Coordinates of C-alpha atoms and ligand atoms in Angstrom, one line a residue:
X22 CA 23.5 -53.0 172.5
X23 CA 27.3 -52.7 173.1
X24 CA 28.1 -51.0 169.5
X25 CA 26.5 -49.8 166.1
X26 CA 28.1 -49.6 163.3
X27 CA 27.0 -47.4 160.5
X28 CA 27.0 -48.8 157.1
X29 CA 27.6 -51.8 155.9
X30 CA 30.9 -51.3 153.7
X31 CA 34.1 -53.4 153.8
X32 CA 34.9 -51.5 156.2
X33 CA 31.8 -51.0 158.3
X34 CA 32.1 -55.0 158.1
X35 CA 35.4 -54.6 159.3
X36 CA 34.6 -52.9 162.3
X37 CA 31.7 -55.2 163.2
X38 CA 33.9 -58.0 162.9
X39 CA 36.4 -56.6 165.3
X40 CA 33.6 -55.9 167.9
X41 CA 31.9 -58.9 167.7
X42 CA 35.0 -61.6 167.9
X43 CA 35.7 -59.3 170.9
X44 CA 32.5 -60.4 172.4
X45 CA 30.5 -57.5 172.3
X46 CA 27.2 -57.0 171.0
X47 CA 26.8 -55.5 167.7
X48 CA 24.3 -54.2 165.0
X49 CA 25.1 -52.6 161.4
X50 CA 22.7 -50.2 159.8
X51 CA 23.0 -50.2 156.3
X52 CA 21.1 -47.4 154.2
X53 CA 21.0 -49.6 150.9
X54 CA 18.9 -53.0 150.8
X55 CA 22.1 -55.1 150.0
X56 CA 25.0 -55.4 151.8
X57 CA 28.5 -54.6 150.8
X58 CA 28.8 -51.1 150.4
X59 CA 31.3 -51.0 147.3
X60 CA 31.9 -54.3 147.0
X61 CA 28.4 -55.4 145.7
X62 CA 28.0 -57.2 142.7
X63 CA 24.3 -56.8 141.3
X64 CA 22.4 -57.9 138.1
X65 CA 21.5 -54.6 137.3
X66 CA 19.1 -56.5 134.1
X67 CA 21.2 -55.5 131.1
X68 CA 20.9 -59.8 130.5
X69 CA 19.9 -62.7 132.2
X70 CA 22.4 -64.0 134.7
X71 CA 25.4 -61.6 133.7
X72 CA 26.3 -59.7 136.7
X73 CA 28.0 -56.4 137.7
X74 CA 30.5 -55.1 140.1
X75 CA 28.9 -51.7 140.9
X76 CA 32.2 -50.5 142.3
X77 CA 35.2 -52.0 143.3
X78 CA 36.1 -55.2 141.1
X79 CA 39.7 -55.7 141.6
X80 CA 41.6 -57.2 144.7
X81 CA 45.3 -56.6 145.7
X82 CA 44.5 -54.5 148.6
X83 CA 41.6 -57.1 149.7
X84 CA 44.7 -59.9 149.5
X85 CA 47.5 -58.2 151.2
X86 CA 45.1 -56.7 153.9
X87 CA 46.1 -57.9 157.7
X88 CA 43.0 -57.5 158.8
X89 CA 41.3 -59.6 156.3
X90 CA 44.3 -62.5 156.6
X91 CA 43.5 -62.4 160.2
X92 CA 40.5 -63.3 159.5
X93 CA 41.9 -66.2 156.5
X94 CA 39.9 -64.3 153.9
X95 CA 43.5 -64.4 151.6
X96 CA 42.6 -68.5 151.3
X97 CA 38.6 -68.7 151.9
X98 CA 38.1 -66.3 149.2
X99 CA 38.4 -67.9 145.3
X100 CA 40.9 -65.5 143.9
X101 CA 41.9 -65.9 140.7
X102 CA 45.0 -64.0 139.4
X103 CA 45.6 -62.9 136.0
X104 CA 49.3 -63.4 134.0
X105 CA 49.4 -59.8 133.9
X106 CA 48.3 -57.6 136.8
X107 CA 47.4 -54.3 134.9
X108 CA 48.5 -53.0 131.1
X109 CA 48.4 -49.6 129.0
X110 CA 47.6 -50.1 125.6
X111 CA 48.9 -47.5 123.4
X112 CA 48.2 -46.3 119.7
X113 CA 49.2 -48.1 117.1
X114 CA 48.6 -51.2 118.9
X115 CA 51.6 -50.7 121.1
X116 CA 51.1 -51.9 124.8
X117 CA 52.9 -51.9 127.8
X118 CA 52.3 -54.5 130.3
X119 CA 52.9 -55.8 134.0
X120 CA 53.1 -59.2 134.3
X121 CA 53.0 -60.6 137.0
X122 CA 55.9 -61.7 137.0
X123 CA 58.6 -59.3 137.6
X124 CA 61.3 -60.4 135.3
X125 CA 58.5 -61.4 132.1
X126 CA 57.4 -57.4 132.9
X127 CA 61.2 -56.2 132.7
X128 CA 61.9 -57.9 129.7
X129 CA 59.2 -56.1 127.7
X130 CA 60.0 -52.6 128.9
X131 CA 63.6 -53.0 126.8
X132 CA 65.7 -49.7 128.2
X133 CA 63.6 -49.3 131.1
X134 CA 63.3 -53.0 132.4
X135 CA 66.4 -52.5 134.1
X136 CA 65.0 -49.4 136.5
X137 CA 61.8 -51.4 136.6
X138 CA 63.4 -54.2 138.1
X139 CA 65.6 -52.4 140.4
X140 CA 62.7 -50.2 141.9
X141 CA 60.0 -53.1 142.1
X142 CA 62.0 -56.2 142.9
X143 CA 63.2 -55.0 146.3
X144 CA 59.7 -53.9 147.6
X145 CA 57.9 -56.9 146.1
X146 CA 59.9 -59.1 148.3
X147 CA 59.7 -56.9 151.2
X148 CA 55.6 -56.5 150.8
X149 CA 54.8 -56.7 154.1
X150 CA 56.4 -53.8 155.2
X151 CA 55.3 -52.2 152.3
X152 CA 51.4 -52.7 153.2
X153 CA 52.7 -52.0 156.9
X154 CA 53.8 -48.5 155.7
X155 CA 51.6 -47.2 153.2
X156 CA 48.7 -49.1 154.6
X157 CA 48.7 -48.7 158.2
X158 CA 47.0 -45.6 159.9
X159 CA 49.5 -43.5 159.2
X160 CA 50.0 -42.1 162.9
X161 CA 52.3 -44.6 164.4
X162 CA 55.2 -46.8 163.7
X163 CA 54.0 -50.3 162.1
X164 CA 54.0 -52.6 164.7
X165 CA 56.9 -55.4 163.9
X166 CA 59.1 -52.7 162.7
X167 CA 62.9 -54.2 162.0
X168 CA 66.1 -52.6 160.9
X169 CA 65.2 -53.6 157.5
X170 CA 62.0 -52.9 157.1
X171 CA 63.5 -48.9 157.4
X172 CA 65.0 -49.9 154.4
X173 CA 62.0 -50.8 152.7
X174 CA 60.7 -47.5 153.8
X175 CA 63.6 -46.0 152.7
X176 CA 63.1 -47.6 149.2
X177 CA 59.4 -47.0 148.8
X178 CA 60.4 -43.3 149.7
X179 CA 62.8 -42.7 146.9
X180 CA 60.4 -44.7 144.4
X181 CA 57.5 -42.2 145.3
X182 CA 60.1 -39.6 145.0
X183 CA 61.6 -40.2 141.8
X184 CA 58.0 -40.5 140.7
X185 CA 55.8 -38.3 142.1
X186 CA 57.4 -34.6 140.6
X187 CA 58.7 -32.9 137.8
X188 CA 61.7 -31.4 139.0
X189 CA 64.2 -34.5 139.4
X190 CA 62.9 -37.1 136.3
X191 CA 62.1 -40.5 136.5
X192 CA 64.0 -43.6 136.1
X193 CA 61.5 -44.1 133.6
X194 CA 62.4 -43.0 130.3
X195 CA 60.6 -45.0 127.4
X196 CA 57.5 -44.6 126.5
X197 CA 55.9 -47.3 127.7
X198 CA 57.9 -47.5 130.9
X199 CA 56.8 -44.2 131.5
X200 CA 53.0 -44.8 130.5
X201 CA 52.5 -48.2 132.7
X202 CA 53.6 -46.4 135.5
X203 CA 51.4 -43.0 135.3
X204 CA 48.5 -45.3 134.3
X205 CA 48.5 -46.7 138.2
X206 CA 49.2 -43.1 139.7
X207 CA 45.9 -42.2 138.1
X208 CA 44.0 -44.3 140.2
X209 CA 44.7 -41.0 143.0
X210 CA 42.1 -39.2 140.8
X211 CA 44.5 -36.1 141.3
X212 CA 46.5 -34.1 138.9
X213 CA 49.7 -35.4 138.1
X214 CA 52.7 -36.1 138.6
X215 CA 51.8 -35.8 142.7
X216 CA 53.7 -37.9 145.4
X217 CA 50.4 -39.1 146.7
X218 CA 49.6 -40.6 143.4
X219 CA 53.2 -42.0 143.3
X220 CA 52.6 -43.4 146.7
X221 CA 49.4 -44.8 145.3
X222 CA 51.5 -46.2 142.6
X223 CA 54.4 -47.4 144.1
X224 CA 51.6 -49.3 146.7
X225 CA 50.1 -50.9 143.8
X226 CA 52.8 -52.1 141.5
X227 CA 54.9 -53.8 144.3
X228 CA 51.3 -55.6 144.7
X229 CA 51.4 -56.6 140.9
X230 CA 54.4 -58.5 141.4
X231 CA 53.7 -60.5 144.5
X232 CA 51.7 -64.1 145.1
X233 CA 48.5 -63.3 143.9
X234 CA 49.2 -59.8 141.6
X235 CA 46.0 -57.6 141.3
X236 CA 43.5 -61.2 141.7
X237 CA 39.3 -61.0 141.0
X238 CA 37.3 -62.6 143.4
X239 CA 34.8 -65.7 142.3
X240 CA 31.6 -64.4 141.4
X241 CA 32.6 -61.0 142.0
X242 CA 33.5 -58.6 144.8
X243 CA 30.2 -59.5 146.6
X244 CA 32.1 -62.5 147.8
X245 CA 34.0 -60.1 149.9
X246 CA 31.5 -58.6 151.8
X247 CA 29.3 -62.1 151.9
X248 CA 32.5 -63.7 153.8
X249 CA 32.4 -60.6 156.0
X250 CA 29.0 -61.3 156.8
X251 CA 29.1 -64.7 157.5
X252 CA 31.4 -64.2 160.2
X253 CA 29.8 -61.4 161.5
X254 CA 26.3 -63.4 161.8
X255 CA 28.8 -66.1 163.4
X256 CA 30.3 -64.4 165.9
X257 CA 26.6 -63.0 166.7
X258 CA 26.1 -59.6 165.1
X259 CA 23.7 -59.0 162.5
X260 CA 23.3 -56.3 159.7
X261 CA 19.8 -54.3 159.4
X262 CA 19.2 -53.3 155.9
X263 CA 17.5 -50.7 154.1
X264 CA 18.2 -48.3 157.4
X265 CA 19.4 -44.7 156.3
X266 CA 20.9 -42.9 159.4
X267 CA 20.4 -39.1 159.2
X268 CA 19.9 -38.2 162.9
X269 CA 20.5 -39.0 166.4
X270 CA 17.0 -40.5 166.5
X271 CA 17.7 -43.1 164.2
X272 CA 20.2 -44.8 166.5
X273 CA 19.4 -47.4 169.0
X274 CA 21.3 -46.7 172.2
X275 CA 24.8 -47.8 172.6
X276 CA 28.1 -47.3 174.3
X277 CA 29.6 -47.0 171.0
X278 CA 29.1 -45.7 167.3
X279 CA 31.0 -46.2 164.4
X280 CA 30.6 -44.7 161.1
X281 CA 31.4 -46.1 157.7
X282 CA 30.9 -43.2 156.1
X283 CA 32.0 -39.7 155.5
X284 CA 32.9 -37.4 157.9
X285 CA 30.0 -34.7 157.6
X286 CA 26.9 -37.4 158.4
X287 CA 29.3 -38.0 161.7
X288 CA 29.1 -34.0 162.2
X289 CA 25.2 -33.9 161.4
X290 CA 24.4 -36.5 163.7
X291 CA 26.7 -36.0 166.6
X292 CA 28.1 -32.4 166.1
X293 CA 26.0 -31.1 169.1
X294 CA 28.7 -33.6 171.4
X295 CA 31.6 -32.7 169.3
X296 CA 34.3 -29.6 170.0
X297 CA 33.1 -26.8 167.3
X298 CA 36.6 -27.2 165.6
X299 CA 35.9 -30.6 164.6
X300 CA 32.5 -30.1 163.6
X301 CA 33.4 -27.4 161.5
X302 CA 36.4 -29.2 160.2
X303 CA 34.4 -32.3 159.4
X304 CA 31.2 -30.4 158.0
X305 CA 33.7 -28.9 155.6
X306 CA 35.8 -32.4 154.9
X307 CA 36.9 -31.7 151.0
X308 CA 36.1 -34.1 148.4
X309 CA 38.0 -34.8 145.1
X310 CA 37.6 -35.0 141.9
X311 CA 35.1 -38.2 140.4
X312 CA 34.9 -41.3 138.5
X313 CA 31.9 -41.9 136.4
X314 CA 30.7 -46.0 135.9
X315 CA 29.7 -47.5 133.4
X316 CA 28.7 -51.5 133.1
X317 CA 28.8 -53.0 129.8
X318 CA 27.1 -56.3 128.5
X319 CA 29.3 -57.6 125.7
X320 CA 28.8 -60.5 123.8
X321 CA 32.7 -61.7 123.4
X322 CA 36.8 -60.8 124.5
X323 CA 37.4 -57.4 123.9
X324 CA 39.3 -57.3 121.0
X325 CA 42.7 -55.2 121.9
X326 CA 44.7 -54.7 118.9
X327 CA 48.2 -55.7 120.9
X328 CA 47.6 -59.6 121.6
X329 CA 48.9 -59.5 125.0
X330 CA 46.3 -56.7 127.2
X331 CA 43.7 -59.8 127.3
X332 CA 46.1 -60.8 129.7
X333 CA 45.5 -58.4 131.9
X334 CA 42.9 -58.3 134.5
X335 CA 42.9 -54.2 135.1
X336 CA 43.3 -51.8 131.5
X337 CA 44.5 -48.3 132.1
X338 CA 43.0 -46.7 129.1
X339 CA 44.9 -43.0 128.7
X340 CA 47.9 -44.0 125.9
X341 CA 51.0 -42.4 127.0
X342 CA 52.2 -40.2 130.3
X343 CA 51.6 -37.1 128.1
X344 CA 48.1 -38.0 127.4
X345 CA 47.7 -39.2 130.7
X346 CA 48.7 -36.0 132.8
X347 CA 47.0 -33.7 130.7
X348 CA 43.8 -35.8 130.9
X349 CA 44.1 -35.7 134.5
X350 CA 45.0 -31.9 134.5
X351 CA 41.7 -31.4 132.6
X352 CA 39.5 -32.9 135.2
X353 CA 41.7 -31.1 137.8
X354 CA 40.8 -27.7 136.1
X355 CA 36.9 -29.2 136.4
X356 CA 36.6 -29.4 132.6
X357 CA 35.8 -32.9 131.2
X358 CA 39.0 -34.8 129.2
X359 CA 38.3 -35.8 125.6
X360 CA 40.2 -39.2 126.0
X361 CA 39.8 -39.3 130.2
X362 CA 41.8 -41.9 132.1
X363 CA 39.6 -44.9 131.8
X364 CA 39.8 -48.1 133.6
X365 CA 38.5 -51.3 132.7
X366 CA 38.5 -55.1 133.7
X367 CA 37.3 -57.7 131.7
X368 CA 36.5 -60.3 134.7
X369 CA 35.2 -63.0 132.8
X370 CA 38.6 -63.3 130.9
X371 CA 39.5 -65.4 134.3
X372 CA 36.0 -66.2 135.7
X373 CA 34.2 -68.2 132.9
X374 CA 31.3 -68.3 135.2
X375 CA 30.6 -64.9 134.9
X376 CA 29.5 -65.7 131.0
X377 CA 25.8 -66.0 130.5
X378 CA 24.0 -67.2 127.7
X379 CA 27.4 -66.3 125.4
X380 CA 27.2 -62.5 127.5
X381 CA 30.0 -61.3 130.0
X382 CA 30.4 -58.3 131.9
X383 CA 32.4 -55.5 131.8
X384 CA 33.2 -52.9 134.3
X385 CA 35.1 -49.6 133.5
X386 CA 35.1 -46.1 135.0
X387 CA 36.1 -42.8 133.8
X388 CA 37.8 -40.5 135.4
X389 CA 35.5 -36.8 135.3
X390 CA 35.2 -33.3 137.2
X391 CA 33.5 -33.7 140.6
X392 CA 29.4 -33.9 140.7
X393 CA 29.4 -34.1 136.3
X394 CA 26.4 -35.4 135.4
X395 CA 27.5 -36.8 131.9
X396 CA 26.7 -39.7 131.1
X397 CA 30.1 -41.9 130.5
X398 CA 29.0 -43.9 128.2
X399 CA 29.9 -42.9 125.2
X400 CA 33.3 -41.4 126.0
X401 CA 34.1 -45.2 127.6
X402 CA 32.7 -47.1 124.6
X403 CA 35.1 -44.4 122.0
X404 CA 38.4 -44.9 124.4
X405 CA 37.8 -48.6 124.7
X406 CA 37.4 -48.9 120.8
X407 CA 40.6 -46.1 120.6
X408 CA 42.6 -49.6 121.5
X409 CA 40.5 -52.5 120.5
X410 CA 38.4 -51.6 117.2
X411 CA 35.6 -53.4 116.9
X412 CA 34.6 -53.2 120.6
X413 CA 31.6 -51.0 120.2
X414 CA 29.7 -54.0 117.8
X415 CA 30.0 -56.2 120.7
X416 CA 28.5 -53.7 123.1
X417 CA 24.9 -55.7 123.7
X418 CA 23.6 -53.5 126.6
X419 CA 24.9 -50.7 129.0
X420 CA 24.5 -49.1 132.1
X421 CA 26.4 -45.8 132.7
X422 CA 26.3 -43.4 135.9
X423 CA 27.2 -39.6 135.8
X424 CA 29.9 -39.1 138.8
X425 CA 26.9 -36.9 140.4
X426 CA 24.4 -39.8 141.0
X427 CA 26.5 -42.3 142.2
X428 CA 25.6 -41.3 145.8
X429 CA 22.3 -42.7 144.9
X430 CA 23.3 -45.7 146.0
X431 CA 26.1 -45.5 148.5
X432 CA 26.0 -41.8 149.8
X433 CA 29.9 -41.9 150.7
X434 CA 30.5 -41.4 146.9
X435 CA 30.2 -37.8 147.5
X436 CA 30.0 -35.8 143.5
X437 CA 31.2 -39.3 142.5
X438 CA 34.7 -39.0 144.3
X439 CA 35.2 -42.9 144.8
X440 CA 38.4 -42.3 147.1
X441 CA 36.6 -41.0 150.5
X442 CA 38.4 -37.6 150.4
X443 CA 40.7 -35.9 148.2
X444 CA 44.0 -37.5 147.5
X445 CA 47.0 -35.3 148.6
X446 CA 50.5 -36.0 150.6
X447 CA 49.8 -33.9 152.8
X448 CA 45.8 -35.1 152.6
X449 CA 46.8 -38.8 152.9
X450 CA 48.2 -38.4 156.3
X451 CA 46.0 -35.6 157.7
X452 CA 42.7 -37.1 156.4
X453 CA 39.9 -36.6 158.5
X454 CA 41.3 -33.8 160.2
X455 CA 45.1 -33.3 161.5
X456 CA 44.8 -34.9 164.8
X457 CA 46.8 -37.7 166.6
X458 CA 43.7 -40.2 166.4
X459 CA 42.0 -39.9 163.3
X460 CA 39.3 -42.2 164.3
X461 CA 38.0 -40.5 167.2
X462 CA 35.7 -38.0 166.5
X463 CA 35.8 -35.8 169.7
X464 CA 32.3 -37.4 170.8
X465 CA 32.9 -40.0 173.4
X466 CA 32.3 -43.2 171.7
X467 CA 31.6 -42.0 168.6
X468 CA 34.5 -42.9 165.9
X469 CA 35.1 -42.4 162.0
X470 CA 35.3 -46.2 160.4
X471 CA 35.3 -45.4 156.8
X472 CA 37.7 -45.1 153.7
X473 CA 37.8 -41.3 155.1
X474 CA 39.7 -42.3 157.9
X475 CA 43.1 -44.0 156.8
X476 CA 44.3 -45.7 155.3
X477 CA 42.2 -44.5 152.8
X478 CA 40.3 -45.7 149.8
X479 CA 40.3 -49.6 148.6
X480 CA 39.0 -52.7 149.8
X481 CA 41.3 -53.7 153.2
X482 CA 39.2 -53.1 155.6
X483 CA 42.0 -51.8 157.7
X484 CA 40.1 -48.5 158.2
X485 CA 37.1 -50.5 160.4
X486 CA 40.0 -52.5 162.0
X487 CA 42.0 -49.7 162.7
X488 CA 39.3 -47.7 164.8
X489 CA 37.4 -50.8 165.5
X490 CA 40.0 -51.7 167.7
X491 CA 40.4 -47.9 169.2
X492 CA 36.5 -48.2 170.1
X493 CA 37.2 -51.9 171.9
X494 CA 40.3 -50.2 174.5
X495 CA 38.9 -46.5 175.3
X496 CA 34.8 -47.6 175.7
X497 CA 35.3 -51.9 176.7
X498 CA 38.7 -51.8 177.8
X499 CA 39.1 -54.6 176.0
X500 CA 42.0 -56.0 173.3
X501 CA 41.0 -56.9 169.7
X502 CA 42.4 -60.8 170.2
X503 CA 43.5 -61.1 166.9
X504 CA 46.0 -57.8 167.0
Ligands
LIG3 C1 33.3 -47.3 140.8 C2 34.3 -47.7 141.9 C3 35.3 -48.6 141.6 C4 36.2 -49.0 142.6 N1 37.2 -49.9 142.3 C5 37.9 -50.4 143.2 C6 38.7 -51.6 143.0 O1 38.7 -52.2 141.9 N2 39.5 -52.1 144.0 C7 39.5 -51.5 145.3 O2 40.2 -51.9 146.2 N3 38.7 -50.4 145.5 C8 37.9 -49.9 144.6 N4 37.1 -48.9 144.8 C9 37.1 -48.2 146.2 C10 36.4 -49.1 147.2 O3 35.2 -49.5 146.8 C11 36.2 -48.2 148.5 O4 37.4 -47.6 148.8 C12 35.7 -49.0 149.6 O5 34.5 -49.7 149.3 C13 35.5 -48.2 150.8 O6 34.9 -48.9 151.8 P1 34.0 -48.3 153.0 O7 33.5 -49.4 153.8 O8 34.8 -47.2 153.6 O9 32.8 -47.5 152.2 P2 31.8 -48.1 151.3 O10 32.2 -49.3 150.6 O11 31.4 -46.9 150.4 O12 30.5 -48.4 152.2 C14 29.8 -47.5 152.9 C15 28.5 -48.0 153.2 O13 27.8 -47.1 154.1 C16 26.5 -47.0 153.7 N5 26.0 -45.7 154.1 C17 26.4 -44.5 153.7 N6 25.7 -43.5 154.4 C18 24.8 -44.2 155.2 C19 23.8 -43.7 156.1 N7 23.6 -42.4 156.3 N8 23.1 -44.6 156.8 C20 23.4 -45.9 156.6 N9 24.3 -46.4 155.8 C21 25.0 -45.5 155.1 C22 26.5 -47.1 152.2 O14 25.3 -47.5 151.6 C23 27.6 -48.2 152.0 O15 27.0 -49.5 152.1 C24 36.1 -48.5 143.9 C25 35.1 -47.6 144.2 C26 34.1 -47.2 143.2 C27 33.0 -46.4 143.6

């Protein structure tokens, strides 16, 4: 056996893919019985034939990736994109709401479409560089660097800037400018304002506004990892499943290892060939605060009180910036938020054949202190209904995980912290530890694959590719031959 790869995430995938189109022999050992990781979609039997994304359910990351349009997955995939990429309802049936389209999103925001426009246009037409910089391993210079892509940098800077602290305000000033901006910083699951959620942000929105906005995958996000598998069984590597890997022993010998998964397995299996600094440092890798699922069978359209949020494919459900930082703050602070930032797509709205018997899905998660063991469901159901009465009749069935058992089934969600690590600047470029490699784990051959390793959390698969192709140079002396 040339490599194994440990778990069998997007990113595990990722890495696995890499190997194995470099000719090498690989294997994948995946703790769960289905593959995928966090982008599984299971029928979790809330109805007959109605579906559930378990975790990650919406794309732009899995679109823009370079590693997965190296490997075509942008066109072989069946993305659909929504009109509107993401919205924040407000009360009194206010809403604010980015379209996809750039100039349909200024329009709404009145006083602030202006600054929208202004920060947004530029980086949406320069996206590459803006995936090349926030989503590259954050160590070295994005490779195909130009003079302007500096300014790209330099724009995406000032946006996260502007955006990311209280001292000099944002361009933002309305309301609802204000809101649908500090709706996407939440997904950093970190109190705000911070400039890693504003990086997070910035990242996001330019994605909103570009081909494919923030798309849902055919059938769900298994689609994702069922592509990654194909290839992988086509270029000759296979995944084992149902394979938990807690020690040494449960390896089968190889000149390589690479783990999709947090840092401290890496330290419990290999820490006796690791320097004591890094075993410490990775033992003690910090997790951040949690997001707590729950699935919902409902038996029609949500009915949002402004006409225009079933447009969108991702709700940020939180009202305005005010509400939203201090709901944040809360679960900061460990203390759980009445109204917590709550996120919710409605993927049937654009994937009719994800409607069963008159039944459709819908996924949401609430944002909660680390390792709560409340059940969401409730406190999802009442801040879903906060902005479309009526909701809770057509609640048919529900499924809802506390943040502390989502480990149970993918054991990188560590309390329930769905980000790999918590999100900080100074976190973001420093995550697993502060070295100059972040893949390598001090044990020859061993390396760090996962969404704790960067570029961080979301479906790109960049993290696998990135020390995929680390693994293939120092142990094969070989070149991935799609880099
Ligand atoms: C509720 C939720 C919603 C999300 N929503 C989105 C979204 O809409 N869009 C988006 O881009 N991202 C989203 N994410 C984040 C995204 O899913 C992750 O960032 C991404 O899946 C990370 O990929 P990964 O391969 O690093 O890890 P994972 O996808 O977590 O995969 C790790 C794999 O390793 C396996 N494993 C762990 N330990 C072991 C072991 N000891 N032995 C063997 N196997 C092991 C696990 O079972 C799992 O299959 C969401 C995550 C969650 C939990």
């Amino acid at each position: 056996m040339d490599a194994v790869v440990v778990g069998a995430g997007p990113n595990g995938l990722a890495a696995a893919v890499t190997l194995a189109r470099a000719g090498l022999e690989v294997v994948v050992l995946e703790a769960q019985d289905t593959v995928g990781g966090g982008t599984r979609t299971l029928d979790l039997g809330l109805a007959p034939g109605v579906a559930h994304d378990i975790c990650s359910a919406v794309h732009p990351m899995a679109w823009a990736s370079p590693f997965f349009r190296s490997l075509r997955l942008h066109e072989r995939l069946d993305l659909l994109t929504p009109a509107a990429s993401f919205a924040q309802p407000l009360d009194g049936g206010r809403a604010a709401i980015a379209y996809r389209d750039l100039d349909r999103t200024a329009d709404g925001l009145g006083a602030d479409g202006a600054a929208w426009r202004d920060t947004f246009g530029p980086l949406a037409e320069r996206w590459q560089d803006v995936v090349a910089l926030a989503l590259g391993d954050h160590r070295s210079v994005p490779a195909g660097a130009t003079p302007r892509s500096a300014v790209t940098a330099a724009r995406f800077a000032l946006a996260v800037l502007r955006n990311g602290q209280s001292v000099v305000p944002s361009a933002l000033r309305t309301e609802e400018g204000a809101a649908l901006l500090t709706g996407v910083a939440g997904h950093a699951i970190t109190p705000l304002p911070s400039l890693a959620a504003a990086g997070t942000a910035v990242l996001l929105t330019t994605l909103a506004h570009v081909e494919h906005g923030w798309p849902v995958v055919r059938g769900g996000s298994q689609a994702i990892a069922d592509a990654l598998l194909a290839d992988l069984v086509r270029l000759g590597g296979r995944v084992v499943t149902g394979r938990p890997v807690a020690r040494r022993a449960d390896l089968p010998p190889a000149r390589a290892y690479l783990f999709d998964t947090g840092p401290r397995l890496v330290a419990q299996v290999f820490g006796d060939a690791m320097p004591p600094h890094l075993v410490r440092a990775y033992a003690g890798f910090r997790y951040g605060n949690a997001a707590a699922k729950v699935d919902l069978v409902v038996d029609g359209p949500i009915p949002w009180a402004h006409p225009d949020v079933h447009r969108a494919g991702t709700v940020h459900l939180g009202g305005t910036r005010d509400q939203v930082v201090a709901a944040e703050r809360a679960v900061g602070r460990g203390r759980h938020a009445e109204q917590p930032l709550t996120l919710l797509s409605d993927p049937a709205s654009l994937d009719h054949g994800r409607v069963s018997g008159g039944l459709r899905p819908v996924w949401a998660y609430a944002h909660v202190p680390a390792g709560s063991d409340v059940d969401p469901t409730e406190t999802v159901i009442r801040q879903v209904e906060r902005f479309a009465p009526g909701f809770r009749d057509t609640v048919v069935a529900s499924h809802g995980i506390p943040a502390a058992r989502l480990a149970e089934h993918d054991a990188n969600l560590v309390g329930g912290d769905i980000s790999g690590g918590a999100i900080s600047l100074v976190g973001m470029f420093t995550r697993p530890t502060p070295r100059l490699d972040p893949f390598a784990t001090g044990a020859p051959g061993v390396y760090l694959c996962s969404a704790s390793a960067p570029p961080g959390p979301g479906v790109h698969g960049l993290s696998g590719w990135y020390a995929a192709r680390r693994a293939l140079r120092q142990v094969f002396g070989r070149a991935d031959p799609a880099a």
